[in-house]
XYZ file of C-alpha atoms in Angstrom:
663
model
C 43.549 74.379 88.931
C 46.855 75.338 87.329
C 46.322 77.104 84.016
C 49.090 75.296 82.097
C 49.878 71.668 81.403
C 53.535 71.898 82.445
C 55.211 74.266 84.894
C 57.666 76.897 83.697
C 61.358 76.159 83.915
C 62.871 77.546 87.121
C 65.403 80.337 87.118
C 69.135 79.630 87.176
C 70.100 78.939 90.785
C 73.458 80.224 91.938
C 75.417 80.911 95.060
C 77.990 83.675 94.974
C 81.216 81.973 95.975
C 84.977 82.110 95.899
C 87.599 82.362 98.613
C 91.187 81.687 99.683
C 92.593 80.036 96.552
C 91.680 78.748 93.103
C 92.005 75.146 94.318
C 89.713 75.600 97.341
C 87.161 77.544 95.284
C 87.206 74.854 92.598
C 86.372 72.224 95.212
C 83.514 74.402 96.517
C 82.098 74.930 92.997
C 82.111 71.211 92.199
C 80.432 70.470 95.529
C 77.721 73.104 94.912
C 77.067 71.813 91.384
C 76.611 68.340 92.809
C 73.981 69.744 95.217
C 71.823 71.005 92.347
C 73.186 74.471 91.713
C 72.644 75.209 88.004
C 75.177 77.962 87.361
C 78.414 79.359 88.743
C 78.799 82.830 90.210
C 82.430 83.699 90.839
C 83.458 86.103 93.599
C 86.932 87.555 93.066
C 89.055 89.048 95.810
C 89.640 92.793 95.968
C 93.167 92.802 94.486
C 91.849 90.952 91.418
C 88.897 93.342 91.187
C 91.039 96.455 91.426
C 93.973 95.345 89.287
C 96.692 94.547 91.815
C 98.793 91.416 92.184
C 98.799 89.666 95.593
C 102.236 91.067 96.452
C 101.300 94.746 95.916
C 101.348 96.965 99.031
C 97.620 97.745 98.705
C 96.789 94.027 98.589
C 97.995 93.454 102.140
C 95.269 91.827 104.209
C 92.864 91.613 101.250
C 94.045 88.497 99.385
C 91.421 85.731 99.269
C 89.108 87.531 101.722
C 85.949 88.477 99.798
C 86.629 86.184 96.865
C 89.247 84.157 95.072
C 92.579 85.600 93.844
C 92.961 85.020 90.087
C 95.958 87.097 88.974
C 97.092 84.977 86.006
C 96.123 82.227 83.563
C 97.467 79.441 85.760
C 95.012 80.461 88.510
C 92.125 80.540 86.007
C 92.997 77.035 84.787
C 92.988 75.754 88.369
C 89.722 77.527 89.230
C 87.827 75.609 86.543
C 89.744 72.336 86.587
C 87.390 69.393 85.880
C 84.491 71.794 85.232
C 83.485 71.627 81.532
C 83.240 75.276 80.485
C 81.389 74.382 77.276
C 78.460 73.170 79.413
C 78.594 75.868 82.094
C 76.803 79.181 82.528
C 79.306 81.267 84.479
C 78.686 84.667 86.008
C 81.782 86.655 86.920
C 81.224 89.584 89.252
C 84.021 91.707 87.864
C 84.041 95.268 86.606
C 87.200 97.342 86.186
C 89.270 94.301 85.196
C 86.439 92.511 83.366
C 88.286 92.474 80.034
C 91.242 90.724 81.656
C 89.114 88.066 83.388
C 87.043 87.357 80.270
C 90.240 86.950 78.254
C 91.607 84.462 80.802
C 88.284 82.584 80.828
C 88.320 82.344 77.030
C 91.909 81.049 76.943
C 91.204 78.523 79.736
C 88.183 77.296 77.752
C 90.230 77.027 74.555
C 92.716 74.852 76.472
C 89.766 72.571 77.304
C 88.983 72.397 73.574
C 85.971 74.740 73.795
C 85.478 77.349 71.071
C 84.642 80.917 72.203
C 81.327 80.716 70.330
C 80.204 77.934 72.703
C 80.764 79.892 75.909
C 77.770 81.140 77.912
C 77.807 83.440 80.873
C 78.066 86.998 82.076
C 80.660 89.559 83.039
C 79.169 92.257 85.244
C 81.350 94.963 83.659
C 79.248 97.859 85.018
C 81.814 100.500 85.826
C 79.385 103.389 86.430
C 78.044 101.954 89.676
C 81.615 101.454 90.919
C 82.000 105.230 91.177
C 78.670 105.438 93.011
C 78.697 102.535 95.412
C 81.123 99.625 95.276
C 84.394 101.461 94.653
C 86.337 98.880 92.613
C 87.061 101.199 89.714
C 90.615 101.497 88.350
C 90.472 104.133 85.618
C 88.372 107.236 85.037
C 84.906 107.048 83.461
C 85.961 107.734 79.859
C 88.696 105.048 79.497
C 86.594 102.629 81.561
C 83.675 103.111 79.173
C 86.081 102.492 76.292
C 87.062 99.083 77.779
C 83.383 98.205 78.242
C 82.605 99.203 74.652
C 85.495 97.132 73.310
C 84.328 94.072 75.260
C 80.750 94.395 74.057
C 81.828 94.722 70.426
C 84.167 91.733 70.762
C 81.636 89.407 72.373
C 78.852 90.263 69.918
C 81.143 89.146 67.117
C 83.104 86.314 68.798
C 81.243 85.028 71.900
C 77.620 85.601 70.843
C 76.056 83.735 73.808
C 77.935 85.842 76.338
C 76.344 88.724 78.260
C 79.201 91.264 78.195
C 77.434 93.790 80.409
C 75.341 93.119 83.475
C 74.189 96.544 84.641
C 74.224 96.313 88.402
C 71.740 98.295 90.434
C 72.301 95.927 93.356
C 74.962 98.107 94.957
C 72.972 101.260 94.237
C 70.280 100.080 96.642
C 72.944 99.196 99.216
C 74.332 102.729 98.792
C 70.916 104.154 99.676
C 69.029 104.268 96.375
C 65.259 104.431 96.519
C 63.443 102.176 94.010
C 63.022 105.208 91.738
C 66.749 106.010 91.874
C 67.718 102.373 91.386
C 65.674 102.157 88.191
C 66.741 105.566 86.891
C 70.484 105.270 87.478
C 70.674 101.725 86.127
C 68.822 102.645 82.941
C 70.886 105.827 82.579
C 73.974 103.605 82.680
C 72.502 101.386 79.966
C 71.874 104.423 77.779
C 75.446 105.682 78.297
C 76.941 102.325 77.327
C 74.713 101.669 74.320
C 75.297 105.194 73.010
C 79.058 104.627 73.369
C 78.890 101.306 71.487
C 76.832 102.879 68.719
C 79.201 105.863 68.452
C 82.287 103.608 68.361
C 81.270 102.158 64.997
C 82.534 98.728 66.083
C 79.143 97.045 65.708
C 77.307 96.987 62.392
C 73.859 98.560 62.417
C 72.464 95.159 61.447
C 73.942 93.658 64.624
C 72.946 96.436 67.005
C 69.695 94.701 67.968
C 71.762 91.698 69.061
C 73.953 94.026 71.124
C 70.910 95.393 72.931
C 69.626 91.854 73.414
C 72.823 90.766 75.200
C 72.565 93.497 77.833
C 71.381 92.092 81.136
C 70.776 93.584 84.575
C 71.609 92.588 88.128
C 69.265 94.011 90.727
C 68.713 94.129 94.447
C 65.505 92.883 96.044
C 64.606 94.376 99.398
C 62.205 93.141 102.057
C 59.309 95.381 100.891
C 58.434 92.677 98.410
C 55.263 94.259 96.942
C 57.232 97.397 96.100
C 60.085 95.245 94.766
C 57.680 93.326 92.522
C 56.395 96.623 91.160
C 59.950 97.881 90.712
C 60.773 94.948 88.465
C 57.631 95.454 86.382
C 58.501 99.163 86.070
C 62.057 98.273 85.030
C 60.638 96.091 82.253
C 58.238 98.753 80.998
C 60.911 101.433 80.793
C 63.449 99.117 79.146
C 60.835 98.237 76.532
C 60.319 101.951 75.810
C 64.034 102.788 75.677
C 65.006 99.916 73.396
C 62.046 100.517 71.079
C 61.996 104.307 70.931
C 65.638 105.307 71.447
C 67.347 102.421 69.644
C 64.674 101.244 67.217
C 64.804 97.591 68.281
C 61.996 95.763 66.470
C 62.469 92.183 67.714
C 60.480 91.781 70.982
C 62.971 89.155 72.204
C 65.803 91.681 71.945
C 63.770 94.180 73.991
C 63.152 91.763 76.844
C 64.351 92.955 80.245
C 66.635 90.140 81.373
C 67.851 90.256 84.922
C 69.430 88.290 87.735
C 69.147 88.985 91.433
C 71.155 88.944 94.610
C 68.680 89.727 97.343
C 69.444 92.456 99.828
C 72.436 91.976 102.115
C 72.138 95.531 103.477
C 69.020 94.608 105.450
C 70.557 91.527 107.085
C 71.063 92.111 110.785
C 73.774 91.103 113.206
C 71.184 91.191 116.000
C 68.902 88.106 116.018
C 70.447 86.913 112.731
C 67.992 84.006 112.529
C 65.421 86.596 111.364
C 67.472 87.011 108.208
C 66.101 83.719 106.854
C 62.548 85.055 106.519
C 63.896 88.338 105.158
C 65.728 86.438 102.428
C 62.600 84.426 101.550
C 60.439 87.566 101.296
C 63.058 89.227 99.109
C 63.188 86.172 96.853
C 59.397 86.294 96.452
C 59.591 89.890 95.230
C 61.515 88.809 92.120
C 59.852 85.463 91.430
C 56.103 85.891 92.066
C 55.404 87.968 88.949
C 55.908 85.708 85.914
C 56.190 88.633 83.496
C 58.917 90.231 85.599
C 60.589 87.099 86.975
C 64.345 86.955 87.474
C 66.338 84.751 85.099
C 68.880 83.919 87.811
C 68.790 84.203 91.592
C 71.505 84.026 94.215
C 70.739 84.419 97.885
C 72.990 85.591 100.702
C 73.367 83.442 103.785
C 71.646 84.139 107.084
C 74.944 84.982 108.821
C 76.550 87.385 106.324
C 76.233 90.287 108.772
C 78.437 88.270 111.132
C 81.192 87.237 108.737
C 82.034 84.833 105.913
C 79.334 82.148 105.430
C 80.268 78.489 105.667
C 79.423 75.958 102.899
C 76.457 74.737 104.993
C 75.056 78.280 105.215
C 75.298 78.637 101.429
C 73.580 75.268 101.024
C 70.687 76.501 103.190
C 70.239 79.482 100.862
C 70.262 77.198 97.816
C 67.626 74.979 99.432
C 65.364 78.028 99.966
C 65.291 78.477 96.191
C 64.715 74.791 95.515
C 61.763 74.565 97.910
C 60.089 77.562 96.250
C 60.719 76.285 92.718
C 59.955 72.594 93.157
C 57.621 72.242 96.158
C 55.373 75.274 95.683
C 53.004 75.770 92.715
C 54.545 79.120 91.778
C 55.717 78.006 88.325
C 52.352 76.505 87.332
C 50.466 79.781 86.812
C 50.565 82.798 84.543
C 51.260 86.200 86.081
C 49.158 86.443 89.237
C 49.385 90.262 89.314
C 47.966 91.020 85.884
C 44.843 93.133 86.331
C 45.641 94.226 89.871
C 44.809 97.933 90.161
C 47.059 98.206 93.245
C 50.077 96.828 91.389
C 49.328 98.851 88.247
C 49.104 102.106 90.233
C 52.389 101.511 92.047
C 54.153 100.527 88.810
C 52.863 103.707 87.126
C 54.147 105.820 90.040
C 57.602 104.228 89.808
C 57.733 104.598 86.023
C 56.823 108.284 86.252
C 59.378 109.017 88.965
C 62.177 107.061 87.294
C 61.529 108.656 83.905
C 61.768 112.117 85.472
C 65.116 111.224 87.067
C 66.415 109.691 83.806
C 65.487 112.932 82.031
C 67.338 114.908 84.715
C 70.495 112.826 84.234
C 70.270 113.076 80.441
C 69.926 116.869 80.704
C 73.255 116.897 82.583
C 74.934 115.104 79.700
C 74.241 111.512 80.718
C 75.434 109.086 83.378
C 79.162 109.783 82.954
C 78.667 113.536 83.412
C 76.405 112.880 86.425
C 79.188 110.776 87.962
C 81.937 113.284 87.293
C 79.888 116.169 88.718
C 79.139 114.162 91.866
C 75.365 114.541 91.372
C 74.360 110.882 91.509
C 76.732 110.086 94.381
C 75.408 112.992 96.470
C 71.820 111.891 95.854
C 72.615 108.358 97.051
C 74.456 109.545 100.165
C 71.484 111.779 101.029
C 68.975 108.942 100.498
C 71.037 106.621 102.654
C 71.271 109.244 105.395
C 67.477 109.633 105.334
C 67.034 105.858 105.665
C 69.454 105.712 108.607
C 67.535 108.523 110.328
C 64.266 106.622 109.929
C 65.797 103.549 111.586
C 67.280 105.584 114.428
C 63.993 107.386 115.091
C 62.018 104.130 114.994
C 59.945 105.319 112.047
C 61.342 102.372 110.074
C 61.081 99.252 112.206
C 63.809 96.600 112.000
C 62.839 93.559 114.060
C 65.488 92.648 116.598
C 67.369 95.927 116.070
C 65.120 98.841 117.049
C 61.976 96.878 117.946
C 61.218 93.511 119.553
C 64.769 93.333 120.801
C 63.992 90.910 123.630
C 65.251 87.482 122.613
C 65.945 83.963 123.738
C 69.545 82.805 123.363
C 70.037 81.519 119.817
C 71.567 78.068 119.306
C 72.716 79.295 115.882
C 75.043 81.842 117.455
C 75.902 80.133 120.743
C 79.398 79.733 119.345
C 79.846 82.967 117.396
C 83.327 82.108 116.236
C 82.060 78.787 114.910
C 79.032 80.355 113.194
C 81.136 81.810 110.390
C 83.979 80.621 108.215
C 87.419 82.058 108.818
C 89.486 82.825 105.743
C 92.603 80.709 105.388
C 95.349 82.680 107.184
C 97.887 81.248 104.747
C 95.921 82.343 101.654
C 97.837 85.581 101.183
C 101.292 84.053 101.635
C 100.364 81.223 99.276
C 99.061 83.632 96.635
C 102.176 85.799 96.894
C 104.412 82.739 96.485
C 102.282 81.534 93.574
C 102.413 84.789 91.600
C 106.156 85.103 92.165
C 106.705 81.529 90.960
C 104.492 82.258 87.938
C 106.619 85.252 86.984
C 109.828 83.231 87.261
C 108.746 80.427 84.897
C 107.398 82.536 82.019
C 109.074 84.170 79.033
C 109.584 87.721 80.306
C 110.423 88.992 76.827
C 107.055 87.788 75.531
C 105.292 89.464 78.459
C 107.097 92.766 77.890
C 106.243 92.701 74.185
C 102.567 91.947 74.905
C 102.288 94.774 77.441
C 104.039 97.168 75.083
C 101.504 96.257 72.389
C 98.662 96.828 74.885
C 99.927 100.293 75.763
C 100.525 101.199 72.145
C 96.995 100.193 71.109
C 95.478 101.899 74.167
C 96.729 105.193 72.714
C 94.662 104.546 69.560
C 91.032 103.572 69.008
C 91.919 99.903 68.408
C 89.767 97.351 70.227
C 91.904 96.209 73.191
C 90.519 92.692 73.501
C 93.028 91.053 71.137
C 95.977 92.765 72.842
C 94.596 91.604 76.208
C 94.274 88.014 74.966
C 97.896 88.186 73.779
C 98.988 89.378 77.244
C 97.090 86.483 78.879
C 98.743 83.928 76.587
C 102.175 85.462 77.207
C 101.710 85.031 80.967
C 101.117 88.589 82.178
C 99.335 89.186 85.493
C 96.310 91.286 86.391
C 98.561 93.823 88.106
C 100.784 94.121 85.029
C 97.817 94.484 82.662
C 96.218 97.151 84.866
C 99.554 98.843 85.517
C 100.269 99.117 81.800
C 96.881 100.757 81.214
C 97.244 103.018 84.282
C 100.312 104.519 82.612
C 98.160 105.406 79.588
C 94.794 106.184 81.200
C 95.978 107.593 84.543
C 94.593 107.113 88.060
C 91.182 108.360 89.208
C 89.496 109.255 92.495
C 85.707 109.502 92.374
C 83.684 112.173 94.238
C 82.707 111.031 97.745
C 79.273 112.693 97.766
C 79.703 113.636 101.422
C 80.066 117.407 101.151
C 76.547 118.104 99.906
C 74.650 115.565 102.017
C 72.471 116.499 104.993
C 72.145 113.723 107.534
C 69.571 114.997 110.027
C 67.183 117.776 109.051
C 65.826 118.412 112.548
C 67.912 117.935 115.680
C 66.228 116.092 118.528
C 67.344 116.089 122.167
C 69.986 113.387 121.674
C 71.624 115.097 118.685
C 71.512 118.483 120.441
C 73.233 117.005 123.507
C 76.036 115.511 121.406
C 76.475 118.792 119.523
C 76.867 120.593 122.824
C 79.416 118.007 123.996
C 81.413 118.378 120.765
C 81.411 122.175 121.080
C 82.302 122.113 124.786
C 85.194 119.714 124.159
C 86.471 121.872 121.303
C 86.244 124.979 123.495
C 88.222 123.248 126.258
C 90.918 122.241 123.765
C 90.908 125.644 122.091
C 90.007 124.396 118.610
C 87.211 122.775 116.628
C 87.305 118.973 116.913
C 88.672 117.254 113.791
C 87.726 113.675 112.819
C 89.575 111.715 110.144
C 87.471 108.968 108.556
C 89.747 106.507 106.757
C 89.186 103.630 104.334
C 92.395 101.547 104.364
C 93.106 98.770 101.888
C 91.004 97.927 98.857
C 87.555 97.729 100.465
C 85.362 100.011 98.361
C 82.174 99.637 100.416
C 82.137 103.256 101.482
C 78.501 103.560 102.609
C 79.266 103.263 106.312
C 82.230 105.623 106.146
C 80.153 108.188 104.271
C 77.322 108.027 106.789
C 79.748 108.394 109.699
C 81.324 111.397 107.942
C 77.923 113.012 107.354
C 76.738 112.479 110.945
C 80.093 113.633 112.373
C 79.711 116.876 110.447
C 76.095 117.160 111.654
C 77.221 117.046 115.302
C 79.919 119.660 114.781
C 83.136 117.851 113.857
C 85.369 119.140 111.110
C 85.580 116.004 108.963
C 88.561 114.830 106.931
C 87.457 112.138 104.465
C 89.571 111.430 101.397
C 87.600 108.504 100.015
C 88.564 104.888 99.481
C 91.684 102.860 98.833
C 94.345 104.394 101.048
C 97.416 102.787 102.586
C 97.911 102.956 106.378
C 100.853 105.268 105.675
C 98.639 107.702 103.731
C 95.968 107.690 106.445
C 98.423 108.448 109.246
C 100.172 111.112 107.155
C 96.801 112.837 106.643
C 96.001 112.543 110.353
C 99.295 114.242 111.228
C 98.926 116.938 108.560
C 95.349 117.767 109.649
C 96.191 117.531 113.374
C 93.048 115.471 114.022
C 91.607 114.536 117.404
C 90.332 111.075 116.415
C 90.936 108.574 113.619
C 88.112 106.266 112.498
C 88.730 103.302 110.179
C 85.953 101.596 108.213
C 86.757 98.042 107.038
C 84.188 95.559 105.728
C 86.416 93.159 103.792
C 87.807 91.167 106.720
C 91.268 92.761 106.565
C 90.956 94.511 109.942
C 93.431 92.268 111.788
C 96.160 93.176 109.317
C 95.407 96.840 108.600
C 94.372 98.153 112.018
C 97.619 97.133 113.798
C 99.564 98.708 110.925
C 97.739 102.032 111.414
C 98.196 101.767 115.200
C 101.938 101.250 114.874
C 102.309 104.185 112.496
C 100.263 106.436 114.812
C 102.553 105.531 117.738
C 105.636 106.270 115.640
C 104.118 109.651 114.711
C 103.614 110.539 118.386
C 99.801 110.318 118.234
C 99.349 108.481 121.541
C 96.623 110.926 122.636
C 94.561 110.408 119.448
C 92.035 107.581 119.886
C 91.638 105.041 117.066
C 88.064 103.884 116.357
C 87.230 100.926 114.076
C 83.952 99.953 112.424
C 82.886 97.181 110.069
C 82.010 93.493 109.775
C 84.182 92.421 112.706
C 83.595 89.176 114.644
C 83.308 89.576 118.427
C 86.564 87.744 119.106
C 88.452 90.047 116.749
C 86.801 93.090 118.293
C 87.903 92.023 121.771
C 91.469 91.512 120.539
C 91.551 94.939 118.906
C 90.295 96.657 122.064
C 92.785 94.711 124.187
C 95.524 95.951 121.867
C 94.563 99.595 122.371
C 91.758 100.380 119.904
C 89.449 102.806 121.711
C 86.172 101.369 120.396
C 84.927 98.832 117.853
C 81.544 99.331 116.184
C 79.709 96.697 114.148
C 76.325 96.673 112.324
C 74.475 96.117 115.620
C 75.541 99.642 116.609
C 72.930 101.356 114.423
C 72.524 104.517 116.522
C 74.865 106.918 114.738
C 74.317 109.809 117.139
C 75.097 107.489 120.047
C 78.292 106.456 118.232
C 79.239 110.123 117.927
C 78.679 110.620 121.664
C 80.926 107.668 122.484
C 83.635 108.998 120.147
C 83.623 112.381 121.908
C 83.938 110.544 125.243
C 87.024 108.740 123.918
C 88.552 112.076 122.843
C 87.923 113.538 126.306
C 89.455 110.475 127.974
C 92.531 110.587 125.698
C 93.020 114.318 126.375
C 92.575 113.938 130.143
C 89.339 115.954 130.282
C 86.623 115.252 132.835
C 83.904 112.862 131.633
């Protein structure tokens, strides 16, 4: 029999959504709310995330692809039209430009007649993990931490129901983090931020408990759901210790580990994608089964995210998975079913011990910011990811449909691959460019200039920048202008890549040895060591694949040129010419391949690089891949091509073909 008279309330159910335009995203949000979704989770496009307007050169091909473009207040108004913000719990996945988006949200709410004190929701605002995994940072760690601190202080005093910081270990796992690393680096980030808030003097000591209580976390749940359950219990234990012992928080409610979840997209496969449904369910169980460590909000990916952009129906399917678990099963009728389990307790203790040791190591370096700037944490993640890839390639880690049980019946879900995903509106970029240009023309430019001048002036002091940002929003500034003004004060920043210190394969098997010999033989025939440029064009900051290719290329004997993320096609080709490379590889996961790849191709032709093959990898639909190869791309690799050594062998073959050498 259930041991309570009424079941617990279910978690907040979200889908992560936003695409093409504010108007189209608004229609999608209202449709999802009508289907029973209980909160909004806004996905912004890469230009918005990285502080560029739609008409900036780096925005080309990226507008409206992985989220919605919201460069100015007019777009924010349209995004939430007919959605009462006073009744909504809104999560905004935004980091470097979080202050700007929160300011626009507040002003849009005020225009609806909603006071800031009534607003509820979350800004992710975790800049540390951007240097380690996701890559949507704008400024260096110190000024970025200052913006985070200012936002936290402002919300504690003005928007008390808002979670100003949602420390995101989700992308750490996707970048290769083990459960121990995920816990340790997330909690090290929390310590860095809370120490900065305390040191700033912007929050009274009496209010510091409330500040701690508004910190939330956003985690990744993998398919090893027992281990994931234990990870969440370990997270809670360590957070309890840190808040009690380091910060002296006495109220148990303020020490509670509050977290939301997006379950693992890294483990979703392009091969036999129907298997992703059971993976998603298992991952959801890992963060809901344990009542004492249950997620407060859950959003699930769609079964076809390894193929491309999910359709509304695919997102609905993921929402229904949550609803069946919450309302048809008896999960919410019982207390914690793991209490007293010696198996669970032992695994939790192991994770706590390992994570505490890694936290201590980071603190001994000077904390999370120092561990980012030195490249330590990034190198550790690249190495962990390389080890995981090796286990998949060797078959030690089985992935059904990829390296085991690959025989399959034809799937009706993917019979029409082009119809199994949603295609971004091809007019989205042109429309957004026209919109931002029209916005600039109708505003008071003098008021904008004055607001941006105030922002820059206050950025040079220790003044909280939230009020100056709100003034810039009201004056009609854009995200690119706000970020550009602060770039002039704070400067640009390029984070360590973590590639140089990583070892991909400890012991070379027959396949790796054969490719090494082929690389050396080809270099000997050409009279030089083979050079491979790995490029990340556009604003896509998902660098995991590029880093792993760079590490494996070095393992097989290439000299690797990898300059990190966020480069223009012009910069990539200039580097290829300067380094006299033998092959150029582009990694693109944001859907901008059909715009950026032809641009790189054209520039390579103009530079006389006709004998240098161009390789492309990423989330690329089959039809696009065929078009790219027909247009002269030497090879297109997608997630189904998991054998990295095999990829290296094929790349050497393309070099030999391009140079006229015998196969």
